[in-house]
C-alpha cells in the first residue's frame, strides 16, 4: 500500500505542541518528519518530537488490563479482560463512596495527555456526577509563582506575548531555559531579539542549553539565593537614584518601606555575594544595566519558584520590574508567573463538584496518610476538615505516584499500606514506577491511536489537532471510552456521555470554540491540518491599560502591592509583607552532613518521565550528575565515575559529569528519570525525587522540589 502522510501535533506536557508529519504504511507508522510548509516557525519539533513513534509504539507497551496479584508495589500483576476490570473498578468505586463518602476519592495531578479530552478531567466529570470528589488547586509547575503573583498585581496574568521581546534591549533570563523547556515559541523570539541587538544574560546555577544556544552571558548562582541578588540589585538602583520614581509613586504601594528595608538591613552586593556566589561587581553591573538600558525584560522561568522560598522569588521579580519602570511597556516584562491569555482555549465543559474541599496538589500523599488531620494551615480549602483520608485514587496518564512527587521513599511507604488508600487505578502506556503501585492498570492509547484537540501551552495564536493514524494496539483503550462503560455500570451512562462518543465531544467542543472564533475552518478540515494559526495575532502587553490609561490594578488597594498588607497580617517570617529574600532552610549551609546543593531541571531528553522507556534515546542522553571540578576533586571523583548521591531521605546512583558549567558547591540532576530502587532502597534510575522533600512551601503549599541538600561520594 502507498505511504499516507498525516499532519498532527504532540500532546505531552512539554509546552511544544509541535507540528509533525506522520508517515503510515499498511496501518503502521514508519517515520515522523517536519512539515516543510509549516505555518508555525516557532513550533518546529525538537528531538523529543521526532521520538514520539519510537517511544509510544515500542515493544514495552501495555496491551491488556492488569490486576495486582502481589503486595502493592511488588510489580506482580495478572492480565484480565476489560469486562472484569471495569466490574471490579465499579464495585470498589461504589463501596468506597458508600463507606467513606465521595470526598474520599481523588484524581491525581497528571499531564501525560495534554489534549482537551484527557483522563484526569474526564474522571473528575464522572465522579462529580456521582456525588463529587476531593479536588486540588495549584500545580507542580507553578505553585509558588501562580499563587504569589496576584499578591502583587491582583492577577497571575502578568505575561506579555513573547513577540514583544523583539523590542527589548536587555533580557535577563532568570531560571529560564526554553532551549530545553520550550515555552511555546519563546526561543524563536529570543533569537530574533538577539539578532535585533538585545544583550541576553542567563542567571542559572548551570550554564544551560539556552545560554549556549544564544551565546549569552552566564551568571552562575546558587539555587534558592536569587532573592538575595534581586535585593542587592534593588539596593544599588535605589542607592544610585536610578529608580523610576514617577512609576513607583503613581502605581506602587509601599515602595519607600521596601527601599528603607534594603538600606537598613544592608542588602548590599557584598552581602548578596556571600549568599549567592555572584560577585558583587557583577550584581552592581547588572543592576545598573537593568535600570538604564530600556526597555529591559527580567524574564523568570518557573525554575526559580519551584523552591522553598519560591513565593518571595516571584514577588521580587515583579518588584524589580516596577522599580525600573519596565511594566506595561513593550519590550519590558512585569515578572511573576507571566501567564498570558489571548485567544480563548478550547475545553470540555465542566460539571460542578458537589464536594467543595480542595487540597494543594502537592499534598495528595498527606491526604492519604493523614487526611482528617489536614486543616487550613495545610492549605485545605472549602471544608474545615476531611472526614476521611483518600481511599480511591485515580492516576490517569501521569507518573506522579512514584516518580514525579517529592520524597519517593516516604511516598512508597504510604502507598504500600493498603489500609490507607484502598484502591489505586493507573492508566498508562507503560509499566511505569507509578503503575507498579496500582491495584488496577489500564492500557491507554497514544497520540497516534486517538483524535484530540491540542492547544498552546502558555500562549499562542493557534489551536492544534492530534490525529488518529492507526487502530489502538492490543486491547488498549482511550480513557473516555472505558469511563463511559464505567458510567454505564454506575447508572450514569447518559449523564456522562450526553449521547456522545469522544469524537462527538471533540466536535461539540470545537463548535463552541467556533462560536468565539468564527474564522476557524470546518471541523473535518481542521482535523487534518495539524495546527490552525489565527489570522490576526493578538499582541498583549501586560498591564498596559493600567499604566497608560490609569485602570486600577485588581488588588485590594488598586495599586501594585510591593508591600502586601495581606501578607503582613499573616505574621509569618517565611512570607513577610515585603518582596525580599528569605533564606531556604535547605539552602546552602543548611546542613553540615549534606553540604552540596542539588538542583533539578527539565531536560531536553524527556518530558518529565516520558521517553525514559525509549532505550535508544535514553542512551543518547544519559542521566548524569553535574559537578564542579573543585567539588569532584575534593571527593576524589573523576569524570564518568559512578557516585552515590544521598541525604536523609534517600540515595541514588549515577555517573558524574565533571564540568565547569555548574556553580561550585552545586550539583545538578535532570528530573524525570524512572525510579528504580534496589533491595537496599538505592535508586539505580537516578530519579531526583529519591532525594527531594515532601514539605510544602509557606504560602502556596507548593512543591519545593528544586531545593535540596545532598552529599556525594564515589561508589
Ligand atoms: N523533582 C522534581 N519533580 C517534579 C518536577 C521537577 O521539576 N522536579 N516537575 C514537576 C512538574 S512541573 C510536573 S508538570 C510534574 C509532571 O508529572 P506527570 O504529569 O505525572 O509526569 P509525566 O512524566 O509527564 O507523566 C505522564 C505519564 O503519562 C503517560 N502517557 C503519555 N501519553 C499518554 C497517553 O496518551 N495516554 C495515557 N494513558 N498515558 C500517557 C506517560 O507514559 C507517563 O507515564 O512533575 C513534577 N515533578
Ligand atoms: N524538555 C522538557 N520541556 C519541558 C518539560 C519537560 O519535562 N521536558 N516540562 C514542562 C513543564 S510541565 C514545565 S512546568 C516547564 C518547567 O519549566 P521550568 O520550571 O522553567 O524548568 P526547569 O528546568 O525546572 O528550570 C529552568 C531553569 O532554572 C534553573 N534553576 C533551578 N533552580 C534555580 C534557582 O534557584 N535559581 C536560578 N537562577 N535558576 C534555577 C534550572 O537549572 C533550569 O535551567 O517545562 C515544560 N517543558
Ligand atoms: Mo509542569
Coordinates of C-alpha atoms in Angstrom, one line a residue, residues 63-489:
X63 CA -1.6 -4.2 25.9
X64 CA -4.2 -5.6 28.4
X65 CA -5.7 -4.5 31.7
X66 CA -3.7 -5.9 34.6
X67 CA -4.8 -6.7 38.1
X68 CA -2.3 -6.7 41.0
X69 CA -1.5 -10.2 42.4
X70 CA 1.3 -9.5 44.8
X71 CA 1.8 -6.9 47.6
X72 CA 1.3 -3.3 46.4
X73 CA 4.4 -2.0 44.7
X74 CA 5.8 -5.5 44.1
X75 CA 5.1 -5.2 40.3
X76 CA 3.2 -8.5 40.3
X77 CA 0.2 -8.5 38.0
X78 CA -2.0 -10.8 36.0
X79 CA -3.8 -9.8 32.8
X80 CA -7.6 -9.6 33.0
X81 CA -10.3 -8.7 30.5
X82 CA -11.9 -5.2 30.3
X83 CA -15.2 -6.5 31.5
X84 CA -13.8 -7.9 34.7
X85 CA -11.5 -4.8 35.1
X86 CA -14.5 -2.4 34.9
X87 CA -16.7 -4.6 37.1
X88 CA -14.1 -4.6 39.8
X89 CA -13.5 -0.8 39.5
X90 CA -17.2 -0.1 39.6
X91 CA -17.6 -2.3 42.8
X92 CA -14.7 -0.5 44.5
X93 CA -15.9 2.9 43.4
X94 CA -19.3 2.3 45.0
X95 CA -18.0 0.5 48.1
X96 CA -15.6 3.3 48.9
X97 CA -18.1 6.0 48.1
X98 CA -20.7 4.4 50.5
X99 CA -18.2 3.6 53.2
X100 CA -16.1 6.8 53.3
X101 CA -18.1 9.4 51.4
X102 CA -17.5 11.0 48.0
X103 CA -14.7 13.2 49.3
X104 CA -12.5 10.1 49.9
X105 CA -12.0 9.9 46.1
X106 CA -9.2 11.8 44.3
X107 CA -7.9 12.2 40.8
X108 CA -4.2 12.9 40.8
X109 CA -2.4 15.8 39.0
X110 CA -1.2 14.2 35.7
X111 CA -0.4 15.7 32.4
X112 CA 0.6 12.9 30.0
X113 CA -2.4 13.7 27.8
X114 CA -2.4 17.5 27.3
X115 CA -5.4 17.5 25.0
X116 CA -8.9 18.7 25.6
X117 CA -10.1 15.2 26.3
X118 CA -7.9 13.7 29.0
X119 CA -8.4 11.0 31.6
X120 CA -8.0 13.4 34.5
X121 CA -10.7 15.8 33.5
X122 CA -13.0 13.0 32.4
X123 CA -12.6 11.0 35.6
X124 CA -13.4 14.1 37.6
X125 CA -16.5 14.6 35.4
X126 CA -17.8 11.1 36.2
X127 CA -17.0 11.5 40.0
X128 CA -18.9 14.8 40.1
X129 CA -21.9 13.2 38.5
X130 CA -21.7 10.6 41.3
X131 CA -21.5 12.8 44.4
X132 CA -18.2 14.5 43.8
X133 CA -14.5 14.1 44.8
X134 CA -11.8 15.8 46.7
X135 CA -10.1 18.2 44.3
X136 CA -6.8 20.0 44.2
X137 CA -5.7 23.5 43.4
X138 CA -2.2 24.7 42.3
X139 CA 0.2 22.7 40.2
X140 CA 3.6 21.1 40.3
X141 CA 4.6 23.5 37.6
X142 CA 3.8 26.9 39.0
X143 CA 2.6 26.6 42.6
X144 CA 4.5 29.4 44.2
X145 CA 4.6 31.7 41.1
X146 CA 0.9 31.5 40.3
X147 CA -0.1 31.9 44.0
X148 CA 2.2 34.8 44.8
X149 CA 1.9 36.9 41.6
X150 CA -1.7 38.0 42.5
X151 CA -0.5 39.3 45.8
X152 CA 1.5 41.9 43.8
X153 CA -0.7 42.6 40.8
X154 CA -4.0 41.1 41.7
X155 CA -3.8 38.6 38.8
X156 CA -1.4 35.9 37.6
X157 CA -1.9 37.3 34.0
X158 CA 1.4 39.1 34.3
X159 CA 2.8 38.0 31.0
X160 CA 3.2 39.7 27.6
X161 CA 3.4 38.0 24.3
X162 CA 6.8 36.7 23.5
X163 CA 7.0 38.6 20.3
X164 CA 7.2 41.9 22.3
X165 CA 10.7 40.8 23.4
X166 CA 12.0 42.0 20.0
X167 CA 11.6 45.4 21.5
X168 CA 13.9 44.6 24.4
X169 CA 17.4 45.8 24.6
X170 CA 18.4 43.7 27.6
X171 CA 16.9 40.4 28.5
X172 CA 17.7 38.7 31.8
X173 CA 16.6 35.0 31.5
X174 CA 16.3 34.2 35.2
X175 CA 16.0 30.5 36.0
X176 CA 14.7 30.0 32.4
X177 CA 15.8 27.5 29.9
X178 CA 13.5 27.5 26.9
X179 CA 16.0 25.8 24.7
X180 CA 15.0 22.7 26.6
X181 CA 11.7 23.6 28.2
X182 CA 10.2 25.1 25.0
X183 CA 7.5 27.5 26.4
X184 CA 5.7 27.7 23.1
X185 CA 7.7 29.7 20.6
X186 CA 9.8 31.6 23.1
X187 CA 13.2 30.5 21.6
X188 CA 12.1 31.8 18.2
X189 CA 11.5 35.3 19.6
X190 CA 14.6 35.3 21.7
X191 CA 16.7 34.5 18.6
X192 CA 15.0 37.4 16.9
X193 CA 15.6 39.7 19.9
X194 CA 19.3 38.7 19.9
X195 CA 19.5 39.5 16.2
X196 CA 17.9 42.8 16.8
X197 CA 20.8 43.6 19.2
X198 CA 19.5 42.7 22.6
X199 CA 22.0 41.7 25.2
X200 CA 21.0 38.5 26.9
X201 CA 22.1 37.3 30.3
X202 CA 21.3 33.9 31.8
X203 CA 21.1 33.6 35.6
X204 CA 21.2 29.9 36.5
X205 CA 23.2 27.5 38.6
X206 CA 24.0 25.8 35.3
X207 CA 25.3 27.2 32.1
X208 CA 22.1 25.9 30.5
X209 CA 21.3 25.0 26.9
X210 CA 19.6 28.3 26.3
X211 CA 22.8 30.2 27.3
X212 CA 24.7 28.1 24.9
X213 CA 22.2 28.4 22.1
X214 CA 22.0 32.2 22.4
X215 CA 25.7 32.6 23.2
X216 CA 24.6 34.6 26.2
X217 CA 26.5 35.8 29.3
X218 CA 26.2 33.2 32.1
X219 CA 25.9 34.4 35.7
X220 CA 26.3 31.3 37.9
X221 CA 24.2 31.5 41.0
X222 CA 23.5 29.2 44.0
X223 CA 20.0 27.7 44.0
X224 CA 17.3 29.5 46.1
X225 CA 19.6 32.5 46.6
X226 CA 18.2 34.6 43.8
X227 CA 16.2 36.8 46.2
X228 CA 19.5 38.0 47.7
X229 CA 20.8 39.1 44.3
X230 CA 17.5 40.8 43.5
X231 CA 17.6 42.6 46.8
X232 CA 21.1 43.8 46.1
X233 CA 20.2 44.9 42.6
X234 CA 17.3 46.9 44.1
X235 CA 19.7 48.3 46.7
X236 CA 22.1 49.5 44.1
X237 CA 19.3 51.0 42.0
X238 CA 17.9 53.0 44.9
X239 CA 21.4 53.9 46.1
X240 CA 22.3 55.4 42.7
X241 CA 19.0 57.1 42.3
X242 CA 18.2 55.1 39.2
X243 CA 14.7 54.0 40.3
X244 CA 11.7 55.1 38.3
X245 CA 10.3 57.4 40.9
X246 CA 7.3 58.5 38.9
X247 CA 6.2 54.9 38.3
X248 CA 6.7 54.0 41.9
X249 CA 4.8 57.0 43.2
X250 CA 1.9 56.6 40.8
X251 CA 1.4 52.8 40.9
X252 CA 3.2 51.1 43.8
X253 CA 2.1 50.6 47.4
X254 CA 4.9 50.5 49.9
X255 CA 8.0 51.2 47.8
X256 CA 9.5 53.5 50.4
X257 CA 9.2 50.8 53.1
X258 CA 11.0 48.5 50.7
X259 CA 13.8 51.0 50.0
X260 CA 14.2 51.6 53.7
X261 CA 14.3 47.9 54.5
X262 CA 17.0 47.2 51.9
X263 CA 19.1 50.1 53.2
X264 CA 18.6 49.4 56.9
X265 CA 19.3 45.7 56.5
X266 CA 22.4 46.4 54.4
X267 CA 21.3 44.3 51.5
X268 CA 24.4 45.3 49.6
X269 CA 26.1 43.5 46.7
X270 CA 28.7 42.2 49.1
X271 CA 26.0 40.8 51.3
X272 CA 24.4 39.1 48.3
X273 CA 27.8 37.8 47.0
X274 CA 28.3 35.9 50.2
X275 CA 24.9 34.2 49.9
X276 CA 24.7 33.6 46.2
X277 CA 28.2 33.3 45.0
X278 CA 27.6 36.0 42.4
X279 CA 30.4 38.6 42.6
X280 CA 29.4 42.0 44.0
X281 CA 30.7 43.7 40.9
X282 CA 28.6 41.5 38.6
X283 CA 25.5 42.3 40.7
X284 CA 26.3 46.0 40.5
X285 CA 26.8 46.0 36.8
X286 CA 23.6 44.0 36.2
X287 CA 21.6 46.4 38.4
X288 CA 22.8 49.5 36.6
X289 CA 22.3 47.9 33.2
X290 CA 18.8 46.8 34.1
X291 CA 17.9 50.2 35.4
X292 CA 19.3 52.2 32.5
X293 CA 19.1 50.1 29.3
X294 CA 15.4 50.5 28.3
X295 CA 13.2 48.6 27.8
X296 CA 14.6 45.6 29.6
X297 CA 12.9 42.3 30.4
X298 CA 13.7 40.4 33.5
X299 CA 12.1 37.1 32.4
X300 CA 11.7 34.5 35.1
X301 CA 11.3 30.8 34.2
X302 CA 9.4 28.5 36.6
X303 CA 12.7 27.1 37.9
X304 CA 13.2 29.9 40.4
X305 CA 9.9 29.4 42.0
X306 CA 10.0 25.6 42.4
X307 CA 11.8 26.3 45.7
X308 CA 11.2 26.6 49.4
X309 CA 11.3 30.4 49.1
X310 CA 9.7 30.4 45.6
X311 CA 6.9 32.9 46.6
X312 CA 9.5 35.5 47.5
X313 CA 11.5 35.0 44.3
X314 CA 8.3 35.5 42.3
X315 CA 7.4 38.7 44.2
X316 CA 10.9 40.1 43.8
X317 CA 10.9 39.7 40.0
X318 CA 7.7 41.8 39.9
X319 CA 9.2 44.4 42.3
X320 CA 12.4 44.8 40.2
X321 CA 10.3 45.4 37.1
X322 CA 8.3 48.1 38.9
X323 CA 11.5 49.7 40.2
X324 CA 12.8 50.2 36.7
X325 CA 9.5 51.1 35.1
X326 CA 9.5 48.1 32.9
X327 CA 5.8 47.3 33.5
X328 CA 3.2 48.0 30.8
X329 CA 5.9 48.6 28.2
X330 CA 6.5 46.5 25.1
X331 CA 10.0 45.0 25.5
X332 CA 9.8 45.2 29.3
X333 CA 8.4 42.4 31.4
X334 CA 6.3 42.6 34.5
X335 CA 7.8 39.5 36.2
X336 CA 5.8 37.0 38.2
X337 CA 4.4 33.8 36.7
X338 CA 3.7 35.5 33.4
X339 CA 0.5 33.9 32.2
X340 CA -0.8 35.5 29.1
X341 CA -4.3 34.6 27.8
X342 CA -5.1 35.8 24.4
X343 CA -7.4 33.6 22.3
X344 CA -9.9 31.6 24.2
X345 CA -8.8 28.0 24.7
X346 CA -11.0 25.0 23.8
X347 CA -12.1 23.0 26.8
X348 CA -14.5 20.3 27.9
X349 CA -17.5 21.9 29.7
X350 CA -17.0 21.5 33.4
X351 CA -19.5 19.8 35.8
X352 CA -19.7 21.5 39.2
X353 CA -18.2 19.4 42.0
X354 CA -20.7 18.8 44.9
X355 CA -17.7 18.3 47.2
X356 CA -16.1 21.7 47.9
X357 CA -13.0 20.6 49.7
X358 CA -9.7 21.1 47.9
X359 CA -6.1 20.4 48.8
X360 CA -2.9 21.9 47.3
X361 CA -1.9 19.4 44.5
X362 CA 1.4 18.7 46.4
X363 CA -0.4 17.3 49.4
X364 CA -2.1 14.2 47.9
X365 CA 0.1 11.8 49.8
X366 CA -0.7 13.6 53.0
X367 CA -4.4 13.4 52.2
X368 CA -3.9 9.6 52.1
X369 CA -1.8 9.3 55.2
X370 CA -3.4 11.9 57.4
X371 CA -6.4 13.3 55.6
X372 CA -8.6 14.0 58.6
X373 CA -5.8 15.9 60.3
X374 CA -5.4 18.4 57.5
X375 CA -6.5 22.0 58.2
X376 CA -6.5 25.4 56.7
X377 CA -2.9 25.6 57.9
X378 CA -2.1 22.8 55.4
X379 CA -3.9 24.7 52.7
X380 CA -7.2 22.8 52.9
X381 CA -10.0 24.9 51.5
X382 CA -13.7 24.5 51.1
X383 CA -14.0 22.5 54.3
X384 CA -12.7 22.7 57.9
X385 CA -11.8 19.0 57.9
X386 CA -11.9 16.0 55.7
X387 CA -14.0 13.1 57.1
X388 CA -11.7 10.5 55.6
X389 CA -8.3 10.1 54.0
X390 CA -8.2 9.4 50.3
X391 CA -9.3 5.8 49.7
X392 CA -9.8 5.7 46.0
X393 CA -7.0 7.2 43.8
X394 CA -7.1 7.6 40.1
X395 CA -3.8 8.4 38.3
X396 CA -4.5 8.6 34.6
X397 CA -1.7 9.5 32.2
X398 CA 0.6 10.6 34.9
X399 CA 3.6 9.4 36.7
X400 CA 3.1 11.3 39.9
X401 CA 2.5 8.4 42.2
X402 CA 6.0 7.1 42.3
X403 CA 8.1 9.2 40.1
X404 CA 7.2 12.9 40.0
X405 CA 6.2 13.6 43.6
X406 CA 8.7 14.5 46.3
X407 CA 10.3 12.1 48.8
X408 CA 9.6 8.9 47.0
X409 CA 10.7 6.6 49.8
X410 CA 8.2 8.2 52.1
X411 CA 5.5 8.1 49.4
X412 CA 6.2 4.4 48.8
X413 CA 5.7 3.6 52.5
X414 CA 2.3 5.4 52.4
X415 CA 1.1 3.7 49.3
X416 CA 2.3 0.2 50.4
X417 CA 0.0 0.4 53.4
X418 CA -3.2 -1.0 51.9
X419 CA -5.3 0.1 54.9
X420 CA -4.7 3.8 53.9
X421 CA -5.5 4.1 50.3
X422 CA -7.7 1.1 49.4
X423 CA -7.8 1.2 45.7
X424 CA -5.4 2.7 43.1
X425 CA -6.1 2.8 39.4
X426 CA -3.5 3.9 36.8
X427 CA -3.9 4.3 33.1
X428 CA -0.7 4.5 31.1
X429 CA 1.1 3.2 28.1
X430 CA 3.8 1.6 30.1
X431 CA 4.5 -0.2 33.4
X432 CA 5.9 2.9 34.9
X433 CA 7.1 3.2 38.5
X434 CA 3.7 4.6 39.4
X435 CA 1.7 1.9 37.6
X436 CA 3.6 -0.7 39.7
X437 CA 1.8 0.8 42.7
X438 CA -1.6 0.5 41.3
X439 CA -4.2 -2.2 42.0
X440 CA -5.6 -2.0 38.5
X441 CA -3.5 -0.9 35.5
X442 CA -5.4 0.1 32.4
X443 CA -3.7 0.3 29.0
X444 CA -4.1 3.7 27.3
X445 CA -3.8 4.7 23.7
X446 CA -1.1 7.0 22.4
X447 CA -1.4 10.2 20.3
X448 CA -1.3 8.0 17.2
X449 CA -4.3 6.0 18.1
X450 CA -6.8 8.7 19.2
X451 CA -8.0 12.1 18.0
X452 CA -7.7 15.0 20.3
X453 CA -7.7 18.8 20.2
X454 CA -4.5 20.3 21.4
X455 CA -3.6 23.9 22.4
X456 CA -0.7 26.2 23.1
X457 CA 0.9 25.9 26.5
X458 CA 1.2 29.3 27.9
X459 CA 0.4 31.5 25.0
X460 CA -0.2 31.3 21.3
X461 CA -2.3 32.3 18.4
X462 CA -3.1 28.7 17.5
X463 CA -5.1 25.6 18.2
X464 CA -3.9 22.1 17.2
X465 CA -5.1 18.7 16.5
X466 CA -3.6 15.3 17.3
X467 CA -4.8 13.0 14.7
X468 CA -5.6 9.3 14.9
X469 CA -3.5 7.5 12.3
X470 CA -3.8 3.8 13.3
X471 CA -6.0 1.5 15.3
X472 CA -5.2 1.1 19.0
X473 CA -2.6 -1.6 19.8
X474 CA -3.7 -4.7 21.6
X475 CA -6.7 -4.1 23.9
X476 CA -5.6 -0.5 24.6
X477 CA -8.5 1.9 25.2
X478 CA -8.9 5.7 25.4
X479 CA -9.9 6.8 28.9
X480 CA -13.2 8.3 27.6
X481 CA -14.3 5.0 26.2
X482 CA -13.8 3.0 29.4
X483 CA -15.1 5.8 31.6
X484 CA -18.2 5.8 29.5
X485 CA -18.6 2.0 30.1
X486 CA -17.9 2.5 33.8
X487 CA -20.5 5.3 33.9
X488 CA -23.0 2.8 32.4
X489 CA -22.3 0.3 35.2

